[in-house]
mmCIF file of C-alpha atoms in Angstrom:
data_model
loop_
_atom_site.group_PDB
_atom_site.id
_atom_site.type_symbol
_atom_site.label_atom_id
_atom_site.label_comp_id
_atom_site.label_asym_id
_atom_site.label_seq_id
_atom_site.Cartn_x
_atom_site.Cartn_y
_atom_site.Cartn_z
ATOM 1 C CA UNK A 1 -26.523 -14.540 8.037
ATOM 2 C CA UNK A 2 -27.923 -13.625 4.650
ATOM 3 C CA UNK A 3 -27.037 -15.139 1.292
ATOM 4 C CA UNK A 4 -27.137 -14.030 -2.324
ATOM 5 C CA UNK A 5 -26.684 -15.958 -5.558
ATOM 6 C CA UNK A 6 -25.296 -14.501 -8.768
ATOM 7 C CA UNK A 7 -24.547 -16.655 -11.817
ATOM 8 C CA UNK A 8 -24.552 -19.767 -9.602
ATOM 9 C CA UNK A 9 -22.069 -18.291 -7.098
ATOM 10 C CA UNK A 10 -23.554 -18.278 -3.580
ATOM 11 C CA UNK A 11 -22.129 -15.763 -1.096
ATOM 12 C CA UNK A 12 -23.100 -15.841 2.589
ATOM 13 C CA UNK A 13 -22.778 -12.512 4.418
ATOM 14 C CA UNK A 14 -21.945 -12.674 8.112
ATOM 15 C CA UNK A 15 -20.939 -10.307 10.894
ATOM 16 C CA UNK A 16 -17.324 -9.887 11.905
ATOM 17 C CA UNK A 17 -18.055 -11.604 15.214
ATOM 18 C CA UNK A 18 -19.502 -14.690 13.519
ATOM 19 C CA UNK A 19 -16.674 -14.729 10.999
ATOM 20 C CA UNK A 20 -14.021 -14.785 13.700
ATOM 21 C CA UNK A 21 -15.693 -17.243 16.076
ATOM 22 C CA UNK A 22 -17.553 -19.773 13.942
ATOM 23 C CA UNK A 23 -15.813 -22.913 12.687
ATOM 24 C CA UNK A 24 -16.850 -22.863 9.040
ATOM 25 C CA UNK A 25 -15.122 -26.183 8.366
ATOM 26 C CA UNK A 26 -17.107 -28.047 11.014
ATOM 27 C CA UNK A 27 -20.249 -25.972 10.467
ATOM 28 C CA UNK A 28 -20.204 -24.785 6.844
ATOM 29 C CA UNK A 29 -23.035 -22.758 5.318
ATOM 30 C CA UNK A 30 -24.484 -23.800 1.971
ATOM 31 C CA UNK A 31 -22.358 -21.236 0.158
ATOM 32 C CA UNK A 32 -19.189 -20.991 -1.874
ATOM 33 C CA UNK A 33 -17.900 -17.840 -0.173
ATOM 34 C CA UNK A 34 -18.407 -16.372 3.300
ATOM 35 C CA UNK A 35 -18.049 -12.588 3.219
ATOM 36 C CA UNK A 36 -17.806 -9.747 5.726
ATOM 37 C CA UNK A 37 -18.479 -6.278 4.372
ATOM 38 C CA UNK A 38 -16.279 -3.391 5.501
ATOM 39 C CA UNK A 39 -14.201 -5.365 8.017
ATOM 40 C CA UNK A 40 -12.437 -3.350 10.707
ATOM 41 C CA UNK A 41 -8.916 -2.709 9.343
ATOM 42 C CA UNK A 42 -7.471 -3.260 12.823
ATOM 43 C CA UNK A 43 -8.758 -6.864 12.696
ATOM 44 C CA UNK A 44 -7.109 -7.722 9.380
ATOM 45 C CA UNK A 45 -4.563 -10.078 10.974
ATOM 46 C CA UNK A 46 -7.329 -11.885 12.865
ATOM 47 C CA UNK A 47 -9.358 -12.358 9.689
ATOM 48 C CA UNK A 48 -6.310 -13.691 7.872
ATOM 49 C CA UNK A 49 -5.573 -16.141 10.710
ATOM 50 C CA UNK A 50 -9.173 -17.367 10.405
ATOM 51 C CA UNK A 51 -8.588 -18.127 6.713
ATOM 52 C CA UNK A 52 -10.225 -15.012 5.283
ATOM 53 C CA UNK A 53 -8.674 -12.906 2.549
ATOM 54 C CA UNK A 54 -9.101 -9.189 3.188
ATOM 55 C CA UNK A 55 -9.506 -7.562 -0.217
ATOM 56 C CA UNK A 56 -10.237 -4.065 -1.531
ATOM 57 C CA UNK A 57 -13.444 -5.421 -3.083
ATOM 58 C CA UNK A 58 -12.522 -3.567 -6.280
ATOM 59 C CA UNK A 59 -9.118 -2.995 -7.854
ATOM 60 C CA UNK A 60 -7.912 -0.441 -10.373
ATOM 61 C CA UNK A 61 -5.035 -1.119 -12.774
ATOM 62 C CA UNK A 62 -2.721 1.873 -13.173
ATOM 63 C CA UNK A 63 0.450 2.727 -15.077
ATOM 64 C CA UNK A 64 2.556 5.850 -15.174
ATOM 65 C CA UNK A 65 2.486 7.726 -18.474
ATOM 66 C CA UNK A 66 6.095 7.764 -19.663
ATOM 67 C CA UNK A 67 7.624 10.584 -21.683
ATOM 68 C CA UNK A 68 7.572 8.523 -24.886
ATOM 69 C CA UNK A 69 6.205 5.293 -26.271
ATOM 70 C CA UNK A 70 9.743 3.945 -26.503
ATOM 71 C CA UNK A 71 10.208 4.445 -22.760
ATOM 72 C CA UNK A 72 6.893 2.730 -22.056
ATOM 73 C CA UNK A 73 7.725 -0.273 -24.228
ATOM 74 C CA UNK A 74 11.152 -0.552 -22.605
ATOM 75 C CA UNK A 75 9.410 -1.168 -19.282
ATOM 76 C CA UNK A 76 7.444 -4.176 -20.556
ATOM 77 C CA UNK A 77 8.621 -7.753 -20.249
ATOM 78 C CA UNK A 78 10.601 -8.801 -23.358
ATOM 79 C CA UNK A 79 7.887 -11.187 -24.537
ATOM 80 C CA UNK A 80 5.301 -8.415 -24.485
ATOM 81 C CA UNK A 81 7.521 -6.056 -26.477
ATOM 82 C CA UNK A 82 7.928 -8.782 -29.077
ATOM 83 C CA UNK A 83 4.154 -9.302 -29.108
ATOM 84 C CA UNK A 84 3.531 -5.589 -29.688
ATOM 85 C CA UNK A 85 5.857 -5.605 -32.699
ATOM 86 C CA UNK A 86 4.174 -8.737 -34.082
ATOM 87 C CA UNK A 87 0.695 -7.271 -33.645
ATOM 88 C CA UNK A 88 1.627 -4.047 -35.380
ATOM 89 C CA UNK A 89 2.961 -5.934 -38.394
ATOM 90 C CA UNK A 90 -0.278 -7.924 -38.649
ATOM 91 C CA UNK A 91 -2.509 -4.865 -38.280
ATOM 92 C CA UNK A 92 -0.533 -2.958 -40.897
ATOM 93 C CA UNK A 93 -0.674 -5.923 -43.273
ATOM 94 C CA UNK A 94 -4.431 -6.261 -42.815
ATOM 95 C CA UNK A 95 -5.165 -2.566 -43.219
ATOM 96 C CA UNK A 96 -6.417 -2.016 -39.666
ATOM 97 C CA UNK A 97 -6.638 1.693 -38.845
ATOM 98 C CA UNK A 98 -6.399 3.273 -35.391
ATOM 99 C CA UNK A 99 -7.805 6.608 -34.284
ATOM 100 C CA UNK A 100 -8.565 8.542 -31.099
ATOM 101 C CA UNK A 101 -11.346 11.095 -30.701
ATOM 102 C CA UNK A 102 -12.159 13.637 -27.992
ATOM 103 C CA UNK A 103 -15.896 13.146 -27.694
ATOM 104 C CA UNK A 104 -17.901 10.341 -29.259
ATOM 105 C CA UNK A 105 -20.768 10.601 -31.727
ATOM 106 C CA UNK A 106 -23.851 8.388 -31.624
ATOM 107 C CA UNK A 107 -22.708 6.236 -34.535
ATOM 108 C CA UNK A 108 -19.391 5.291 -32.917
ATOM 109 C CA UNK A 109 -21.103 4.775 -29.565
ATOM 110 C CA UNK A 110 -23.633 2.377 -31.110
ATOM 111 C CA UNK A 111 -20.893 0.462 -32.928
ATOM 112 C CA UNK A 112 -18.871 0.182 -29.737
ATOM 113 C CA UNK A 113 -21.968 -0.862 -27.798
ATOM 114 C CA UNK A 114 -22.579 -3.700 -30.269
ATOM 115 C CA UNK A 115 -18.971 -4.839 -29.861
ATOM 116 C CA UNK A 116 -19.235 -4.659 -26.064
ATOM 117 C CA UNK A 117 -22.572 -6.525 -25.990
ATOM 118 C CA UNK A 118 -21.078 -9.383 -27.999
ATOM 119 C CA UNK A 119 -18.029 -9.537 -25.746
ATOM 120 C CA UNK A 120 -20.147 -9.761 -22.588
ATOM 121 C CA UNK A 121 -22.295 -12.470 -24.189
ATOM 122 C CA UNK A 122 -19.173 -14.605 -24.666
ATOM 123 C CA UNK A 123 -18.236 -14.409 -20.978
ATOM 124 C CA UNK A 124 -19.235 -17.268 -18.639
ATOM 125 C CA UNK A 125 -20.793 -14.842 -16.121
ATOM 126 C CA UNK A 126 -20.470 -11.475 -17.854
ATOM 127 C CA UNK A 127 -22.071 -8.277 -16.536
ATOM 128 C CA UNK A 128 -22.930 -5.499 -18.990
ATOM 129 C CA UNK A 129 -21.663 -2.474 -17.062
ATOM 130 C CA UNK A 130 -21.774 -0.311 -20.197
ATOM 131 C CA UNK A 131 -25.527 -0.799 -20.635
ATOM 132 C CA UNK A 132 -26.037 0.096 -16.973
ATOM 133 C CA UNK A 133 -24.291 3.453 -17.452
ATOM 134 C CA UNK A 134 -25.325 4.233 -21.012
ATOM 135 C CA UNK A 135 -27.605 7.139 -20.103
ATOM 136 C CA UNK A 136 -24.838 8.920 -18.209
ATOM 137 C CA UNK A 137 -22.333 8.230 -20.985
ATOM 138 C CA UNK A 138 -24.644 9.813 -23.550
ATOM 139 C CA UNK A 139 -25.061 12.830 -21.291
ATOM 140 C CA UNK A 140 -21.268 13.191 -20.989
ATOM 141 C CA UNK A 141 -20.339 12.200 -24.554
ATOM 142 C CA UNK A 142 -18.311 15.400 -25.089
ATOM 143 C CA UNK A 143 -15.954 14.398 -22.258
ATOM 144 C CA UNK A 144 -15.189 10.918 -23.595
ATOM 145 C CA UNK A 145 -11.727 10.076 -24.933
ATOM 146 C CA UNK A 146 -12.359 7.190 -27.337
ATOM 147 C CA UNK A 147 -9.922 4.938 -29.157
ATOM 148 C CA UNK A 148 -10.940 2.585 -31.971
ATOM 149 C CA UNK A 149 -9.466 0.044 -34.364
ATOM 150 C CA UNK A 150 -11.306 -0.582 -37.646
ATOM 151 C CA UNK A 151 -10.877 -3.084 -40.483
ATOM 152 C CA UNK A 152 -12.695 -2.618 -43.789
ATOM 153 C CA UNK A 153 -14.842 0.042 -42.158
ATOM 154 C CA UNK A 154 -15.913 -2.255 -39.295
ATOM 155 C CA UNK A 155 -14.984 -1.523 -35.672
ATOM 156 C CA UNK A 156 -12.982 -4.466 -34.286
ATOM 157 C CA UNK A 157 -11.711 -3.033 -30.983
ATOM 158 C CA UNK A 158 -12.137 0.064 -28.888
ATOM 159 C CA UNK A 159 -12.142 1.668 -25.479
ATOM 160 C CA UNK A 160 -13.798 4.626 -23.788
ATOM 161 C CA UNK A 161 -12.039 6.796 -21.218
ATOM 162 C CA UNK A 162 -12.445 9.947 -19.176
ATOM 163 C CA UNK A 163 -9.853 12.335 -17.783
ATOM 164 C CA UNK A 164 -10.151 12.714 -14.024
ATOM 165 C CA UNK A 165 -11.129 16.178 -12.815
ATOM 166 C CA UNK A 166 -7.631 16.993 -11.607
ATOM 167 C CA UNK A 167 -6.287 16.178 -15.074
ATOM 168 C CA UNK A 168 -3.724 13.738 -13.692
ATOM 169 C CA UNK A 169 -5.249 10.458 -14.880
ATOM 170 C CA UNK A 170 -6.911 9.080 -18.001
ATOM 171 C CA UNK A 171 -9.326 6.422 -16.810
ATOM 172 C CA UNK A 172 -10.153 3.793 -19.461
ATOM 173 C CA UNK A 173 -13.424 2.398 -18.190
ATOM 174 C CA UNK A 174 -14.774 0.241 -21.026
ATOM 175 C CA UNK A 175 -12.986 -1.821 -23.664
ATOM 176 C CA UNK A 176 -14.090 -4.446 -26.147
ATOM 177 C CA UNK A 177 -12.754 -6.478 -29.050
ATOM 178 C CA UNK A 178 -14.189 -8.883 -31.597
ATOM 179 C CA UNK A 179 -13.516 -12.622 -31.822
ATOM 180 C CA UNK A 180 -11.385 -12.626 -34.972
ATOM 181 C CA UNK A 181 -8.126 -14.438 -34.253
ATOM 182 C CA UNK A 182 -6.084 -12.218 -36.550
ATOM 183 C CA UNK A 183 -7.395 -9.117 -34.784
ATOM 184 C CA UNK A 184 -7.062 -10.249 -31.170
ATOM 185 C CA UNK A 185 -4.127 -7.877 -30.730
ATOM 186 C CA UNK A 186 -6.023 -4.823 -31.937
ATOM 187 C CA UNK A 187 -7.026 -3.811 -28.422
ATOM 188 C CA UNK A 188 -3.343 -3.739 -27.412
ATOM 189 C CA UNK A 189 -2.672 -1.299 -30.242
ATOM 190 C CA UNK A 190 -5.642 0.813 -29.141
ATOM 191 C CA UNK A 191 -4.269 0.974 -25.598
ATOM 192 C CA UNK A 192 -0.939 2.257 -26.918
ATOM 193 C CA UNK A 193 -2.831 4.981 -28.796
ATOM 194 C CA UNK A 194 -4.580 5.893 -25.549
ATOM 195 C CA UNK A 195 -1.213 6.167 -23.797
ATOM 196 C CA UNK A 196 -0.270 8.688 -26.474
ATOM 197 C CA UNK A 197 -3.552 10.551 -25.916
ATOM 198 C CA UNK A 198 -2.823 10.712 -22.179
ATOM 199 C CA UNK A 199 0.713 11.936 -22.908
ATOM 200 C CA UNK A 200 -0.554 14.697 -25.215
ATOM 201 C CA UNK A 201 -3.052 15.860 -22.585
ATOM 202 C CA UNK A 202 -0.489 16.056 -19.784
ATOM 203 C CA UNK A 203 -1.780 13.123 -17.731
ATOM 204 C CA UNK A 204 0.664 11.497 -15.310
ATOM 205 C CA UNK A 205 -1.244 8.213 -15.063
ATOM 206 C CA UNK A 206 -3.519 5.965 -17.076
ATOM 207 C CA UNK A 207 -5.801 3.283 -15.684
ATOM 208 C CA UNK A 208 -7.615 0.278 -17.129
ATOM 209 C CA UNK A 209 -10.658 0.727 -14.937
ATOM 210 C CA UNK A 210 -12.117 -1.148 -11.993
ATOM 211 C CA UNK A 211 -12.409 -4.922 -11.664
ATOM 212 C CA UNK A 212 -13.751 -7.089 -8.848
ATOM 213 C CA UNK A 213 -10.891 -8.333 -6.665
ATOM 214 C CA UNK A 214 -11.927 -11.898 -7.573
ATOM 215 C CA UNK A 215 -10.811 -13.055 -11.030
ATOM 216 C CA UNK A 216 -12.716 -16.202 -11.881
ATOM 217 C CA UNK A 217 -16.381 -15.212 -11.961
ATOM 218 C CA UNK A 218 -17.613 -12.029 -13.686
ATOM 219 C CA UNK A 219 -14.043 -11.406 -14.858
ATOM 220 C CA UNK A 220 -11.591 -14.179 -15.658
ATOM 221 C CA UNK A 221 -7.967 -14.839 -14.613
ATOM 222 C CA UNK A 222 -6.796 -14.232 -18.172
ATOM 223 C CA UNK A 223 -7.734 -10.558 -17.774
ATOM 224 C CA UNK A 224 -5.472 -10.358 -14.726
ATOM 225 C CA UNK A 225 -2.566 -11.777 -16.752
ATOM 226 C CA UNK A 226 -3.324 -9.536 -19.748
ATOM 227 C CA UNK A 227 -3.363 -6.307 -17.747
ATOM 228 C CA UNK A 228 -0.228 -7.203 -15.815
ATOM 229 C CA UNK A 229 1.699 -7.894 -19.021
ATOM 230 C CA UNK A 230 0.673 -4.522 -20.455
ATOM 231 C CA UNK A 231 2.668 -2.866 -17.670
ATOM 232 C CA UNK A 232 -0.220 -2.042 -15.316
ATOM 233 C CA UNK A 233 -0.168 -2.571 -11.547
ATOM 234 C CA UNK A 234 -3.309 -3.266 -9.473
ATOM 235 C CA UNK A 235 -4.143 -1.015 -6.529
ATOM 236 C CA UNK A 236 -7.212 -0.663 -4.336
ATOM 237 C CA UNK A 237 -9.812 1.293 -6.318
ATOM 238 C CA UNK A 238 -10.259 3.683 -3.389
ATOM 239 C CA UNK A 239 -6.724 4.916 -4.058
ATOM 240 C CA UNK A 240 -8.201 6.398 -7.242
ATOM 241 C CA UNK A 241 -11.823 7.122 -6.289
ATOM 242 C CA UNK A 242 -13.078 7.497 -2.708
ATOM 243 C CA UNK A 243 -16.636 6.689 -3.862
ATOM 244 C CA UNK A 244 -15.726 3.031 -4.469
ATOM 245 C CA UNK A 245 -17.209 0.656 -1.825
ATOM 246 C CA UNK A 246 -15.048 -0.525 1.074
ATOM 247 C CA UNK A 247 -13.063 -3.642 1.853
ATOM 248 C CA UNK A 248 -14.356 -7.201 2.004
ATOM 249 C CA UNK A 249 -13.119 -10.224 3.932
ATOM 250 C CA UNK A 250 -13.712 -13.439 1.989
ATOM 251 C CA UNK A 251 -13.437 -17.051 3.088
ATOM 252 C CA UNK A 252 -13.427 -19.239 -0.031
ATOM 253 C CA UNK A 253 -15.051 -22.529 0.963
ATOM 254 C CA UNK A 254 -15.575 -24.041 -2.473
ATOM 255 C CA UNK A 255 -14.639 -22.997 -5.999
ATOM 256 C CA UNK A 256 -18.048 -24.100 -7.279
ATOM 257 C CA UNK A 257 -18.705 -22.151 -10.506
ATOM 258 C CA UNK A 258 -15.382 -20.299 -10.339
ATOM 259 C CA UNK A 259 -12.578 -20.754 -12.853
ATOM 260 C CA UNK A 260 -9.723 -23.181 -12.177
ATOM 261 C CA UNK A 261 -7.531 -21.504 -11.138
ATOM 262 C CA UNK A 262 -9.097 -18.301 -9.837
ATOM 263 C CA UNK A 263 -7.163 -15.330 -8.498
ATOM 264 C CA UNK A 264 -7.989 -13.039 -5.584
ATOM 265 C CA UNK A 265 -6.161 -9.742 -5.162
ATOM 266 C CA UNK A 266 -5.844 -9.215 -1.413
ATOM 267 C CA UNK A 267 -4.187 -6.597 0.756
ATOM 268 C CA UNK A 268 -0.498 -7.156 1.429
ATOM 269 C CA UNK A 269 0.076 -3.948 3.387
ATOM 270 C CA UNK A 270 -2.289 -1.785 5.419
ATOM 271 C CA UNK A 271 -5.411 -0.910 3.369
ATOM 272 C CA UNK A 272 -6.016 2.630 2.148
ATOM 273 C CA UNK A 273 -9.068 4.541 3.339
ATOM 274 C CA UNK A 274 -9.141 7.072 0.512
ATOM 275 C CA UNK A 275 -7.234 8.582 -2.404
ATOM 276 C CA UNK A 276 -3.444 8.538 -2.130
ATOM 277 C CA UNK A 277 -0.676 9.378 -4.614
ATOM 278 C CA UNK A 278 -0.689 6.393 -6.937
ATOM 279 C CA UNK A 279 3.033 5.828 -6.607
ATOM 280 C CA UNK A 280 2.449 5.474 -2.843
ATOM 281 C CA UNK A 281 -0.564 3.143 -3.071
ATOM 282 C CA UNK A 282 -0.025 -0.040 -1.010
ATOM 283 C CA UNK A 283 0.719 -3.088 -3.127
ATOM 284 C CA UNK A 284 -1.599 -6.061 -3.307
ATOM 285 C CA UNK A 285 -0.813 -9.759 -3.286
ATOM 286 C CA UNK A 286 -2.237 -12.347 -5.665
ATOM 287 C CA UNK A 287 -3.745 -15.484 -4.160
ATOM 288 C CA UNK A 288 -4.128 -18.252 -6.740
ATOM 289 C CA UNK A 289 -6.948 -20.648 -5.834
ATOM 290 C CA UNK A 290 -7.097 -24.177 -7.216
ATOM 291 C CA UNK A 291 -8.851 -27.450 -6.421
ATOM 292 C CA UNK A 292 -5.632 -29.411 -6.062
ATOM 293 C CA UNK A 293 -5.111 -30.125 -9.744
ATOM 294 C CA UNK A 294 -2.270 -28.578 -11.700
ATOM 295 C CA UNK A 295 -3.680 -25.288 -12.919
ATOM 296 C CA UNK A 296 -1.206 -22.587 -13.841
ATOM 297 C CA UNK A 297 -1.546 -18.988 -14.963
ATOM 298 C CA UNK A 298 0.584 -18.758 -18.065
ATOM 299 C CA UNK A 299 2.446 -15.517 -18.712
ATOM 300 C CA UNK A 300 1.861 -13.942 -15.286
ATOM 301 C CA UNK A 301 4.013 -10.854 -14.661
ATOM 302 C CA UNK A 302 5.035 -11.487 -11.082
ATOM 303 C CA UNK A 303 6.311 -7.984 -10.328
ATOM 304 C CA UNK A 304 2.796 -6.571 -10.760
ATOM 305 C CA UNK A 305 2.005 -7.721 -7.206
ATOM 306 C CA UNK A 306 3.871 -7.831 -3.903
ATOM 307 C CA UNK A 307 3.802 -11.618 -3.811
ATOM 308 C CA UNK A 308 1.980 -14.636 -5.205
ATOM 309 C CA UNK A 309 0.421 -17.102 -2.792
ATOM 310 C CA UNK A 310 -1.216 -20.407 -3.704
ATOM 311 C CA UNK A 311 -4.101 -21.992 -1.839
ATOM 312 C CA UNK A 312 -5.904 -25.248 -2.384
ATOM 313 C CA UNK A 313 -9.666 -25.071 -1.975
ATOM 314 C CA UNK A 314 -11.168 -28.549 -1.504
ATOM 315 C CA UNK A 315 -14.308 -29.525 -3.367
ATOM 316 C CA UNK A 316 -17.260 -29.501 -0.989
ATOM 317 C CA UNK A 317 -20.417 -28.599 -2.901
ATOM 318 C CA UNK A 318 -21.335 -30.090 -6.252
ATOM 319 C CA UNK A 319 -19.616 -28.510 -9.257
ATOM 320 C CA UNK A 320 -22.006 -25.833 -10.519
ATOM 321 C CA UNK A 321 -19.995 -24.542 -13.433
ATOM 322 C CA UNK A 322 -22.517 -25.914 -15.900
ATOM 323 C CA UNK A 323 -19.851 -27.730 -17.889
#
């Protein structure tokens, strides 16, 4: 067994044999999560019986590009359609402008980077993936599809995307927004502009990028709710990109520094081993983890996943959330 710690979350890595034969309740490691990397897909039922959740490790949120914006909006839940109309009225009233560019100049990239840095700094356990890939982004700046919202000449929301080599998918990999309450909806408006950009370029699909399958640590459950309400459906990232790492089997022993509730997106059907047509990608199930108190995810779009399961995770270690 080896263990790693990241932002106070301790993960113990074990072999499949130890995972399936050790009683982690009677003999628990000093860790919040026990994980098996790349578990044998034929043993998925055995892992689940042992209390593990077999997850894709990473998930990608995808939506079909409809023939018109009206058709896309018609597919959203009524509350979200109403929210889109409300946001547009506010942005128009406040003089917020929206624009999409093919390619990104250094000035816009620096402004977006500042916005992204500030957003990550506000997260409880944020990871600055944009900074990690900045050199490659600069080298490929001509291929970027960028969408921005600006108010009084200041960027308040934006996202960066790339069209997949086969031209079928616009992959939105980075997004950011400021903290202004009146502009919180600007990123929604930017996403709608990016749908239009995908439509104009003949893409069949659009994606909101890759997230860890666990919502409650580096990404929060609210992001899960937000993406589901925008009409996106989570699939295993390998359905989009074969280079994404393989499955993980997780046994959640203690929520520790995780959000209450947290959400894990786990396999519901047989996992995929590589790219598949997105409309044939196996659906995932959402497992809502709580410590026994009444924690609810408000506004969850339940049809985004195959099913929603709830699990209580008892407190075992001290609460390391730093609250």
